[in-house]
Amino acid sequence: MEKIRMTTPIVEMDGDEMTRVLWQWIKELLIEPYVDLKTEYYDLGLRERDATDDAVTVASAQATKKWGVAVKCATITPNAQRVEEYHLKKMWKSPNGTIRRILDGTVFRAPILVDGITPYVPGWKKPIVLARHAYGDIYNSVEARVEEGGTAYLVVCDKDGNEVSRRTIHSFDGDGIVQGAHNLDKSIASFARSCFNYALDYKIPVWFGAKDTISKTYDHRFKDIFNEIYQTEYAAKFEEANIYFLYTLIDDVVARVMRSEGGMLWACKNYDGDVMSDMVATAYGSLGMMSSVLVSPDGNYEFEAAHGTVTRHYYKHLKGEETSTNSVATIWAWTGALAKRGELDGNQPLVDFAKKLEKATIDTIESGYMTGDLIPMFKKEGITPVKLNSRRFLEKIAEKL
Ligand code: NAP
Ligand code: MG
């Protein structure tokens, strides 16, 4: 067979541990035999980040701005223990955080559904795509403890430092705590646009909830910005695509999501997204079946798996023991990037190949061949699931492909 040609490269961001092992095997077994793969390669493995003082991470994000499409392997975010393990110069920041800051993007997470694995919420028949606003609120807040008798104020000054307003938060008649959070109109607006664009791409409705009845200035601002951008820029396009935008209180959204059959984009404020993404991911099954894409408001895409580097499996792998690590979400990172590259370049064979690889992966699992994490969840009449090791699973997909 003649290999599928690519005209424009994909930015390839390599990573760490078990996912780095899977990364090589996915390319070797599932992509390179069929695609004349063109990538601009950046090694985001922890050793290389340390050696380049993290310049490689910044360069990979800038390359994504240039080429528009990236695929990223999971990477270690160092903590004190990793600094020792890898003899690091410094506790480098999270590469995902660095890339997100440069691209100013929103992360969308979507579960990969297969017949035979029923979500813990059995009514969920379609994916719930979760978008988390990754800026502000408690994640960039300042906090203090206050002693009995103390008073905390909310003071706002103008650009010359003159006091514009001063409001008492609380006069403390006992020891307590206080927190100051902020957000930016610009960041909320680009979050809203990213969500509306994604919804148009995938033809799914957008649900957004905040607590504007209680938070009459802060959360209300989110509601107003979403409504305003929707009305002025998206209402007509949504109508044409036969989708809709729903704003309601966050608790109402939660209730509606539970009763729904899925199939919507759920836009979440930062904290809601942090919490709800773990709930939604767990309800759909394994972390190995959750895909993720960072979309910037100016249309750059970075595809990855939602899970981490699966450290425990990697240590087993290093000892020469067999692992059964789920590569589905990492395969989806590749198919997402290849399909988007194909779409942007008008390269239909590349788009078709990505869809075929996804189908071969799903067919493999549905016919009973899977990694260990899925075995306890898989229930399909007439099929006894077979547990394959990490590499055998990929070989099985290659046979189907
Ligand atoms: P993790 O790598 O997602 O793994 C947590 C556990 O979830 C694993 O030990 C495994 O459970 C299960 N699991 C996750 N993905 C799996 C898969 N593909 N197949 C089978 N089981 C899977 O999270 P972590 O242990 O908290 O973090 C490990 C490292 O990854 C850390 O250094 C962290 O900084 C990094 N991380 C990176 C990203 C990213 O790059 N986007 C995201 C999160 C974490 P069992 O051990 O029970 O089998
Ligand atoms: Mg969380």
Short mmCIF file of C-alpha atoms and ligand atoms in Angstrom, two decimals:
data_model
loop_
_atom_site.label_atom_id
_atom_site.label_comp_id
_atom_site.label_asym_id
_atom_site.label_seq_id
_atom_site.Cartn_x
_atom_site.Cartn_y
_atom_site.Cartn_z
CA MET A 1 0.00 0.00 0.00
CA GLU A 2 1.16 3.50 -0.76
CA LYS A 3 1.48 5.54 2.42
CA ILE A 4 -0.83 8.48 3.05
CA ARG A 5 1.06 11.72 2.48
CA MET A 6 1.03 14.74 4.76
CA THR A 7 1.61 18.27 3.54
CA THR A 8 1.97 20.03 6.89
CA PRO A 9 3.60 18.70 10.06
CA ILE A 10 1.95 17.98 13.38
CA VAL A 11 3.82 19.25 16.44
CA GLU A 12 4.79 16.12 18.37
CA MET A 13 5.38 16.52 22.12
CA ASP A 14 6.93 13.39 23.59
CA GLY A 15 6.56 12.69 27.30
CA ASP A 16 7.40 10.46 30.24
CA GLU A 17 7.24 7.00 31.76
CA MET A 18 4.66 4.41 30.62
CA THR A 19 2.96 6.77 28.19
CA ARG A 20 6.33 7.42 26.53
CA VAL A 21 6.66 3.69 25.95
CA LEU A 22 3.13 3.47 24.52
CA TRP A 23 3.86 6.53 22.37
CA GLN A 24 6.63 4.76 20.46
CA TRP A 25 4.59 1.58 20.02
CA ILE A 26 1.52 3.46 18.75
CA LYS A 27 3.64 5.17 16.12
CA GLU A 28 5.47 1.99 15.18
CA LEU A 29 2.47 -0.36 15.03
CA LEU A 30 -0.50 1.82 14.12
CA ILE A 31 0.60 4.95 12.29
CA GLU A 32 3.95 4.72 10.53
CA PRO A 33 3.06 1.64 8.44
CA TYR A 34 0.23 3.66 6.82
CA VAL A 35 1.10 7.32 7.04
CA ASP A 36 4.20 9.07 5.80
CA LEU A 37 4.24 10.79 9.16
CA LYS A 38 5.48 14.36 9.24
CA THR A 39 6.05 15.80 12.70
CA GLU A 40 8.06 18.57 14.26
CA TYR A 41 9.41 16.72 17.28
CA TYR A 42 9.84 18.19 20.77
CA ASP A 43 11.00 16.01 23.62
CA LEU A 44 9.03 17.11 26.67
CA GLY A 45 10.38 14.23 28.73
CA LEU A 46 11.50 15.49 32.13
CA ARG A 47 15.25 15.03 31.44
CA GLU A 48 15.09 17.20 28.34
CA ARG A 49 12.99 19.86 30.08
CA ASP A 50 15.60 19.97 32.82
CA ALA A 51 18.50 20.07 30.35
CA THR A 52 16.95 22.98 28.41
CA ASP A 53 15.73 24.88 31.51
CA ASP A 54 12.22 24.14 30.22
CA ALA A 55 12.83 26.08 26.99
CA VAL A 56 11.70 23.01 25.03
CA THR A 57 8.19 23.32 26.48
CA VAL A 58 7.90 26.96 25.46
CA ALA A 59 9.27 26.17 22.00
CA SER A 60 6.73 23.37 21.52
CA ALA A 61 3.86 25.70 22.43
CA GLN A 62 5.13 28.34 20.01
CA ALA A 63 5.41 25.70 17.29
CA THR A 64 1.76 24.82 17.96
CA LYS A 65 0.86 28.46 17.30
CA LYS A 66 2.77 28.23 14.04
CA TRP A 67 1.42 24.88 12.74
CA GLY A 68 -1.98 24.84 14.44
CA VAL A 69 -2.06 21.17 15.49
CA ALA A 70 -0.11 19.35 18.21
CA VAL A 71 -0.21 15.93 19.83
CA LYS A 72 1.12 15.57 23.36
CA CYS A 73 2.18 12.59 25.43
CA ALA A 74 1.55 12.71 29.19
CA THR A 75 4.39 14.34 31.13
CA ILE A 76 5.57 14.38 34.73
CA THR A 77 4.79 17.52 36.67
CA PRO A 78 7.68 17.47 39.12
CA ASN A 79 7.17 17.53 42.87
CA ALA A 80 9.83 17.29 45.58
CA GLN A 81 10.14 13.53 45.14
CA ARG A 82 10.69 13.89 41.36
CA VAL A 83 13.35 16.54 41.93
CA GLU A 84 15.28 13.88 43.84
CA GLU A 85 14.47 11.00 41.50
CA TYR A 86 15.65 12.92 38.40
CA HIS A 87 18.24 15.15 40.13
CA LEU A 88 16.48 18.22 38.73
CA LYS A 89 17.93 21.72 38.74
CA LYS A 90 14.54 23.06 39.73
CA MET A 91 10.96 22.03 40.39
CA TRP A 92 9.81 22.87 36.85
CA LYS A 93 6.25 24.03 36.35
CA SER A 94 3.55 21.85 34.83
CA PRO A 95 4.14 21.68 31.04
CA ASN A 96 0.38 21.62 30.49
CA GLY A 97 0.05 24.84 32.46
CA THR A 98 2.86 26.47 30.46
CA ILE A 99 1.35 25.41 27.13
CA ARG A 100 -2.12 26.53 28.21
CA ARG A 101 -0.82 29.94 29.22
CA ILE A 102 0.91 30.44 25.86
CA LEU A 103 -2.05 29.22 23.79
CA ASP A 104 -4.66 30.83 26.10
CA GLY A 105 -6.76 27.76 25.49
CA THR A 106 -9.62 25.80 26.99
CA VAL A 107 -9.38 22.09 27.74
CA PHE A 108 -12.21 19.86 26.51
CA ARG A 109 -12.40 16.31 27.84
CA ALA A 110 -14.56 13.67 26.21
CA PRO A 111 -15.06 10.02 27.15
CA ILE A 112 -14.56 7.31 24.52
CA LEU A 113 -17.62 5.06 24.57
CA VAL A 114 -17.64 1.39 23.64
CA ASP A 115 -20.48 -1.09 23.56
CA GLY A 116 -20.06 -3.40 26.54
CA ILE A 117 -18.92 -0.78 29.03
CA THR A 118 -21.93 0.85 30.67
CA PRO A 119 -21.35 4.14 32.49
CA TYR A 120 -22.10 4.16 36.22
CA VAL A 121 -24.94 6.50 35.26
CA PRO A 122 -26.72 4.08 32.92
CA GLY A 123 -28.81 6.84 31.31
CA TRP A 124 -25.67 8.39 29.79
CA LYS A 125 -25.73 7.03 26.24
CA LYS A 126 -23.65 9.76 24.60
CA PRO A 127 -20.43 11.47 25.67
CA ILE A 128 -20.57 14.41 28.03
CA VAL A 129 -17.83 16.77 26.90
CA LEU A 130 -16.56 18.80 29.79
CA ALA A 131 -14.89 22.21 29.34
CA ARG A 132 -13.06 23.70 32.27
CA HIS A 133 -12.28 27.40 32.42
CA ALA A 134 -8.66 27.16 33.45
CA TYR A 135 -8.12 30.66 34.78
CA GLY A 136 -8.73 32.50 38.03
CA ASP A 137 -11.22 32.00 40.88
CA ILE A 138 -9.67 30.14 43.81
CA TYR A 139 -6.72 28.93 41.69
CA ASN A 140 -5.17 32.41 41.64
CA SER A 141 -6.62 33.60 44.93
CA VAL A 142 -5.01 35.09 48.00
CA GLU A 143 -6.01 33.90 51.42
CA ALA A 144 -5.38 34.78 55.02
CA ARG A 145 -6.24 33.67 58.51
CA VAL A 146 -7.86 36.36 60.62
CA GLU A 147 -7.73 36.53 64.38
CA GLU A 148 -10.67 37.33 66.61
CA GLY A 149 -11.40 41.07 66.58
CA GLY A 150 -9.85 41.56 63.13
CA THR A 151 -11.67 42.93 60.10
CA ALA A 152 -11.20 42.03 56.43
CA TYR A 153 -12.02 44.55 53.69
CA LEU A 154 -12.38 44.34 49.94
CA VAL A 155 -10.51 47.42 48.71
CA VAL A 156 -10.31 48.37 45.04
CA CYS A 157 -7.92 51.07 43.76
CA ASP A 158 -7.80 52.65 40.30
CA LYS A 159 -4.69 52.62 38.08
CA ASP A 160 -3.19 55.57 39.99
CA GLY A 161 -3.66 53.85 43.30
CA ASN A 162 -6.62 55.91 44.48
CA GLU A 163 -9.15 54.01 46.50
CA VAL A 164 -12.34 53.48 44.48
CA SER A 165 -14.31 51.38 46.92
CA ARG A 166 -13.93 49.73 50.29
CA ARG A 167 -16.35 47.17 51.59
CA THR A 168 -16.26 45.19 54.77
CA ILE A 169 -16.05 41.49 54.12
CA HIS A 170 -16.41 40.60 57.77
CA SER A 171 -15.65 41.79 61.27
CA PHE A 172 -14.49 38.68 63.05
CA ASP A 173 -15.88 37.87 66.49
CA GLY A 174 -13.82 34.69 66.50
CA ASP A 175 -10.77 33.37 64.61
CA GLY A 176 -11.49 32.77 60.95
CA ILE A 177 -10.36 32.84 57.34
CA VAL A 178 -10.74 35.09 54.30
CA GLN A 179 -10.19 34.63 50.56
CA GLY A 180 -9.82 37.02 47.63
CA ALA A 181 -10.47 35.68 44.11
CA HIS A 182 -10.56 37.38 40.74
CA ASN A 183 -11.25 36.79 37.09
CA LEU A 184 -10.88 38.75 33.84
CA ASP A 185 -13.53 39.69 31.28
CA LYS A 186 -11.07 38.82 28.53
CA SER A 187 -10.42 35.33 29.86
CA ILE A 188 -14.11 34.61 30.39
CA ALA A 189 -14.84 35.83 26.86
CA SER A 190 -12.20 33.62 25.27
CA PHE A 191 -13.50 30.68 27.30
CA ALA A 192 -17.01 31.36 26.00
CA ARG A 193 -15.79 31.60 22.39
CA SER A 194 -13.75 28.38 22.67
CA CYS A 195 -16.84 26.57 23.97
CA PHE A 196 -19.15 27.92 21.27
CA ASN A 197 -16.58 27.08 18.55
CA TYR A 198 -16.11 23.53 19.83
CA ALA A 199 -19.89 23.04 19.97
CA LEU A 200 -20.20 24.17 16.35
CA ASP A 201 -17.35 21.84 15.33
CA TYR A 202 -19.02 18.81 16.90
CA LYS A 203 -22.68 19.94 16.56
CA ILE A 204 -23.56 19.61 20.23
CA PRO A 205 -25.43 22.04 22.53
CA VAL A 206 -23.64 24.07 25.23
CA TRP A 207 -24.79 24.03 28.85
CA PHE A 208 -23.29 26.52 31.27
CA GLY A 209 -24.10 27.12 34.90
CA ALA A 210 -22.90 29.50 37.60
CA LYS A 211 -24.34 30.79 40.87
CA ASP A 212 -25.46 34.24 39.79
CA THR A 213 -28.35 34.37 42.30
CA ILE A 214 -25.87 34.35 45.19
CA SER A 215 -22.83 35.88 43.50
CA LYS A 216 -24.61 38.86 41.99
CA THR A 217 -21.49 40.58 40.64
CA TYR A 218 -18.86 37.86 40.19
CA ASP A 219 -20.80 34.88 38.82
CA HIS A 220 -23.28 37.23 37.19
CA ARG A 221 -20.47 38.60 35.07
CA PHE A 222 -19.85 35.08 33.67
CA LYS A 223 -23.54 34.77 32.82
CA ASP A 224 -23.64 38.19 31.11
CA ILE A 225 -20.49 37.63 29.06
CA PHE A 226 -21.66 34.21 27.86
CA ASN A 227 -25.10 35.59 26.93
CA GLU A 228 -23.73 38.64 25.19
CA ILE A 229 -21.20 36.70 23.08
CA TYR A 230 -23.78 34.07 22.26
CA GLN A 231 -26.38 36.61 21.12
CA THR A 232 -24.03 38.79 19.08
CA GLU A 233 -21.72 36.16 17.54
CA TYR A 234 -23.22 32.67 17.69
CA ALA A 235 -27.04 32.60 17.92
CA ALA A 236 -27.54 32.50 14.15
CA LYS A 237 -24.84 29.85 13.60
CA PHE A 238 -26.26 27.69 16.38
CA GLU A 239 -29.74 27.89 14.91
CA GLU A 240 -28.38 26.87 11.54
CA ALA A 241 -26.54 23.91 13.10
CA ASN A 242 -29.70 23.01 15.03
CA ILE A 243 -28.01 23.25 18.43
CA TYR A 244 -28.66 25.56 21.38
CA PHE A 245 -27.09 27.31 24.36
CA LEU A 246 -28.57 26.82 27.81
CA TYR A 247 -27.65 28.97 30.80
CA THR A 248 -29.04 27.97 34.16
CA LEU A 249 -27.91 27.79 37.79
CA ILE A 250 -25.04 25.37 38.43
CA ASP A 251 -27.12 23.15 40.72
CA ASP A 252 -29.82 22.97 38.07
CA VAL A 253 -27.19 22.01 35.49
CA VAL A 254 -25.97 19.19 37.72
CA ALA A 255 -29.52 17.87 38.10
CA ARG A 256 -30.18 18.11 34.37
CA VAL A 257 -26.89 16.39 33.50
CA MET A 258 -27.75 13.44 35.76
CA ARG A 259 -31.17 13.05 34.10
CA SER A 260 -29.82 13.52 30.58
CA GLU A 261 -28.57 10.99 28.06
CA GLY A 262 -25.38 13.04 27.55
CA GLY A 263 -24.41 14.50 24.21
CA MET A 264 -23.74 18.07 25.37
CA LEU A 265 -20.77 20.30 26.03
CA TRP A 266 -20.81 21.17 29.71
CA ALA A 267 -18.94 24.44 30.27
CA CYS A 268 -17.69 24.75 33.84
CA LYS A 269 -16.14 27.48 35.91
CA ASN A 270 -12.67 26.54 37.12
CA TYR A 271 -13.56 24.83 40.39
CA ASP A 272 -16.70 23.17 39.03
CA GLY A 273 -14.63 21.78 36.15
CA ASP A 274 -11.92 20.49 38.48
CA VAL A 275 -14.48 18.58 40.55
CA MET A 276 -16.99 17.57 37.90
CA SER A 277 -14.39 16.32 35.43
CA ASP A 278 -13.31 13.68 37.95
CA MET A 279 -16.92 12.70 38.55
CA VAL A 280 -17.76 12.46 34.86
CA ALA A 281 -14.53 10.58 34.03
CA THR A 282 -15.14 8.04 36.78
CA ALA A 283 -18.76 7.55 35.75
CA TYR A 284 -17.72 6.65 32.21
CA GLY A 285 -15.22 4.05 33.39
CA SER A 286 -11.46 4.17 33.11
CA LEU A 287 -9.17 7.19 32.93
CA GLY A 288 -7.62 5.34 30.01
CA MET A 289 -10.79 6.07 28.03
CA MET A 290 -10.84 9.86 28.47
CA SER A 291 -9.52 12.06 25.68
CA SER A 292 -8.62 15.69 25.96
CA VAL A 293 -7.97 18.60 23.63
CA LEU A 294 -6.79 22.14 24.30
CA VAL A 295 -8.41 24.61 21.89
CA SER A 296 -7.25 28.20 21.67
CA PRO A 297 -9.70 30.98 20.75
CA ASP A 298 -7.72 31.61 17.55
CA GLY A 299 -8.06 27.99 16.46
CA ASN A 300 -4.95 26.05 17.53
CA TYR A 301 -5.40 22.49 18.79
CA GLU A 302 -3.35 20.34 21.14
CA PHE A 303 -4.58 16.76 21.58
CA GLU A 304 -3.66 14.50 24.50
CA ALA A 305 -4.90 11.81 26.87
CA ALA A 306 -6.55 13.05 30.05
CA HIS A 307 -4.57 10.68 32.28
CA GLY A 308 -0.99 10.97 33.52
CA THR A 309 2.15 8.94 32.87
CA VAL A 310 0.84 5.84 34.73
CA THR A 311 3.90 5.67 36.97
CA ARG A 312 3.03 2.47 38.80
CA HIS A 313 2.90 0.53 35.52
CA TYR A 314 6.17 2.10 34.35
CA TYR A 315 8.08 0.89 37.40
CA LYS A 316 6.77 -2.63 36.69
CA HIS A 317 7.81 -2.26 33.05
CA LEU A 318 11.32 -1.21 34.12
CA LYS A 319 11.60 -4.33 36.24
CA GLY A 320 10.78 -6.39 33.16
CA GLU A 321 7.31 -7.30 34.43
CA GLU A 322 4.33 -7.40 32.11
CA THR A 323 1.98 -4.40 32.06
CA SER A 324 -1.52 -3.98 30.70
CA THR A 325 -1.78 -0.23 30.27
CA ASN A 326 -4.68 1.24 28.35
CA SER A 327 -3.45 3.15 25.29
CA VAL A 328 -6.87 4.17 23.95
CA ALA A 329 -6.79 7.80 25.10
CA THR A 330 -3.26 8.19 23.70
CA ILE A 331 -4.39 6.67 20.39
CA TRP A 332 -7.24 9.22 20.41
CA ALA A 333 -4.73 12.01 20.87
CA TRP A 334 -3.05 10.85 17.66
CA THR A 335 -6.28 10.32 15.71
CA GLY A 336 -7.59 13.69 16.88
CA ALA A 337 -4.44 15.42 15.67
CA LEU A 338 -4.27 13.51 12.36
CA ALA A 339 -7.95 14.17 11.62
CA LYS A 340 -7.66 17.87 12.46
CA ARG A 341 -4.48 18.16 10.36
CA GLY A 342 -6.30 16.45 7.49
CA GLU A 343 -9.31 18.71 7.89
CA LEU A 344 -7.23 21.90 7.89
CA ASP A 345 -5.16 20.74 4.90
CA GLY A 346 -8.07 19.33 2.90
CA ASN A 347 -6.36 15.92 3.18
CA GLN A 348 -9.33 13.52 3.20
CA PRO A 349 -7.29 10.27 3.19
CA LEU A 350 -5.66 11.38 6.44
CA VAL A 351 -9.07 12.14 8.00
CA ASP A 352 -10.37 8.76 6.85
CA PHE A 353 -7.34 6.96 8.24
CA ALA A 354 -7.85 8.55 11.67
CA LYS A 355 -11.50 7.43 11.71
CA LYS A 356 -10.50 3.90 10.67
CA LEU A 357 -7.92 3.67 13.43
CA GLU A 358 -10.55 4.77 15.98
CA LYS A 359 -12.98 2.20 14.63
CA ALA A 360 -10.37 -0.58 14.71
CA THR A 361 -9.65 0.31 18.35
CA ILE A 362 -13.32 0.25 19.36
CA ASP A 363 -13.96 -2.95 17.39
CA THR A 364 -11.02 -4.62 19.13
CA ILE A 365 -12.48 -3.87 22.57
CA GLU A 366 -16.05 -4.71 21.54
CA SER A 367 -14.89 -8.08 20.26
CA GLY A 368 -13.50 -8.83 23.73
CA TYR A 369 -9.79 -7.88 23.58
CA MET A 370 -8.76 -5.19 26.05
CA THR A 371 -6.37 -4.03 28.76
CA GLY A 372 -6.78 -5.00 32.39
CA ASP A 373 -8.45 -1.81 33.56
CA LEU A 374 -11.49 -2.48 31.36
CA ILE A 375 -12.00 -6.16 32.23
CA PRO A 376 -14.11 -5.69 35.39
CA MET A 377 -16.35 -3.16 33.61
CA PHE A 378 -16.95 -5.10 30.41
CA LYS A 379 -20.27 -6.93 30.14
CA LYS A 380 -21.45 -8.18 26.76
CA GLU A 381 -23.51 -11.24 26.07
CA GLY A 382 -21.62 -14.11 24.53
CA ILE A 383 -18.20 -12.51 25.00
CA THR A 384 -15.68 -13.35 27.70
CA PRO A 385 -13.19 -10.48 27.81
CA VAL A 386 -9.53 -11.32 27.25
CA LYS A 387 -6.84 -9.30 29.02
CA LEU A 388 -3.91 -8.40 26.78
CA ASN A 389 -0.61 -6.86 27.76
CA SER A 390 0.24 -3.31 26.67
CA ARG A 391 1.93 -4.27 23.41
CA ARG A 392 -0.34 -7.20 22.49
CA PHE A 393 -3.36 -4.88 22.71
CA LEU A 394 -1.80 -2.56 20.12
CA GLU A 395 -0.88 -5.52 17.91
CA LYS A 396 -4.48 -6.72 18.09
CA ILE A 397 -5.69 -3.30 16.94
CA ALA A 398 -3.13 -3.42 14.12
CA GLU A 399 -4.58 -6.75 12.97
CA LYS A 400 -8.07 -5.22 12.81
CA LEU A 401 -6.76 -2.13 11.07
P1 NAP B 1 -2.06 8.70 36.31
O1 NAP B 1 -0.79 8.56 35.60
O2 NAP B 1 -3.25 9.11 35.48
O3 NAP B 1 -2.36 7.31 36.98
C1 NAP B 1 -3.19 7.11 38.11
C2 NAP B 1 -3.69 5.67 38.12
O4 NAP B 1 -4.83 5.58 37.27
C3 NAP B 1 -2.71 4.65 37.59
O5 NAP B 1 -1.81 4.23 38.57
C4 NAP B 1 -3.66 3.56 37.11
O6 NAP B 1 -4.21 2.83 38.19
C5 NAP B 1 -4.79 4.38 36.53
N1 NAP B 1 -4.56 4.73 35.11
C6 NAP B 1 -4.36 5.97 34.59
N2 NAP B 1 -4.22 5.90 33.26
C7 NAP B 1 -4.28 4.61 32.93
C8 NAP B 1 -4.18 3.89 31.71
N3 NAP B 1 -3.95 4.53 30.57
N4 NAP B 1 -4.30 2.54 31.74
C9 NAP B 1 -4.52 1.89 32.89
N5 NAP B 1 -4.63 2.51 34.08
C10 NAP B 1 -4.51 3.86 34.10
O7 NAP B 1 -1.97 9.76 37.50
P2 NAP B 1 -0.90 9.95 38.67
O8 NAP B 1 -0.40 8.62 39.13
O9 NAP B 1 -1.56 10.85 39.62
O10 NAP B 1 0.30 10.74 38.01
C11 NAP B 1 1.45 10.13 37.45
C12 NAP B 1 2.28 11.21 36.79
O11 NAP B 1 1.57 11.75 35.69
C13 NAP B 1 2.64 12.36 37.70
O12 NAP B 1 4.02 12.62 37.59
C14 NAP B 1 1.82 13.53 37.18
O13 NAP B 1 2.52 14.74 37.29
C15 NAP B 1 1.61 13.17 35.75
N6 NAP B 1 0.36 13.68 35.13
C16 NAP B 1 0.45 14.21 33.90
C17 NAP B 1 -0.69 14.64 33.24
C18 NAP B 1 -0.53 15.21 31.86
O14 NAP B 1 0.53 15.26 31.32
N7 NAP B 1 -1.62 15.63 31.23
C19 NAP B 1 -1.93 14.53 33.85
C20 NAP B 1 -2.00 13.94 35.12
C21 NAP B 1 -0.84 13.52 35.75
P3 NAP B 1 -3.55 1.46 38.74
O15 NAP B 1 -2.18 1.82 39.19
O16 NAP B 1 -4.50 1.12 39.85
O17 NAP B 1 -3.56 0.45 37.62
MG MG B 2 -9.80 17.45 39.73
#
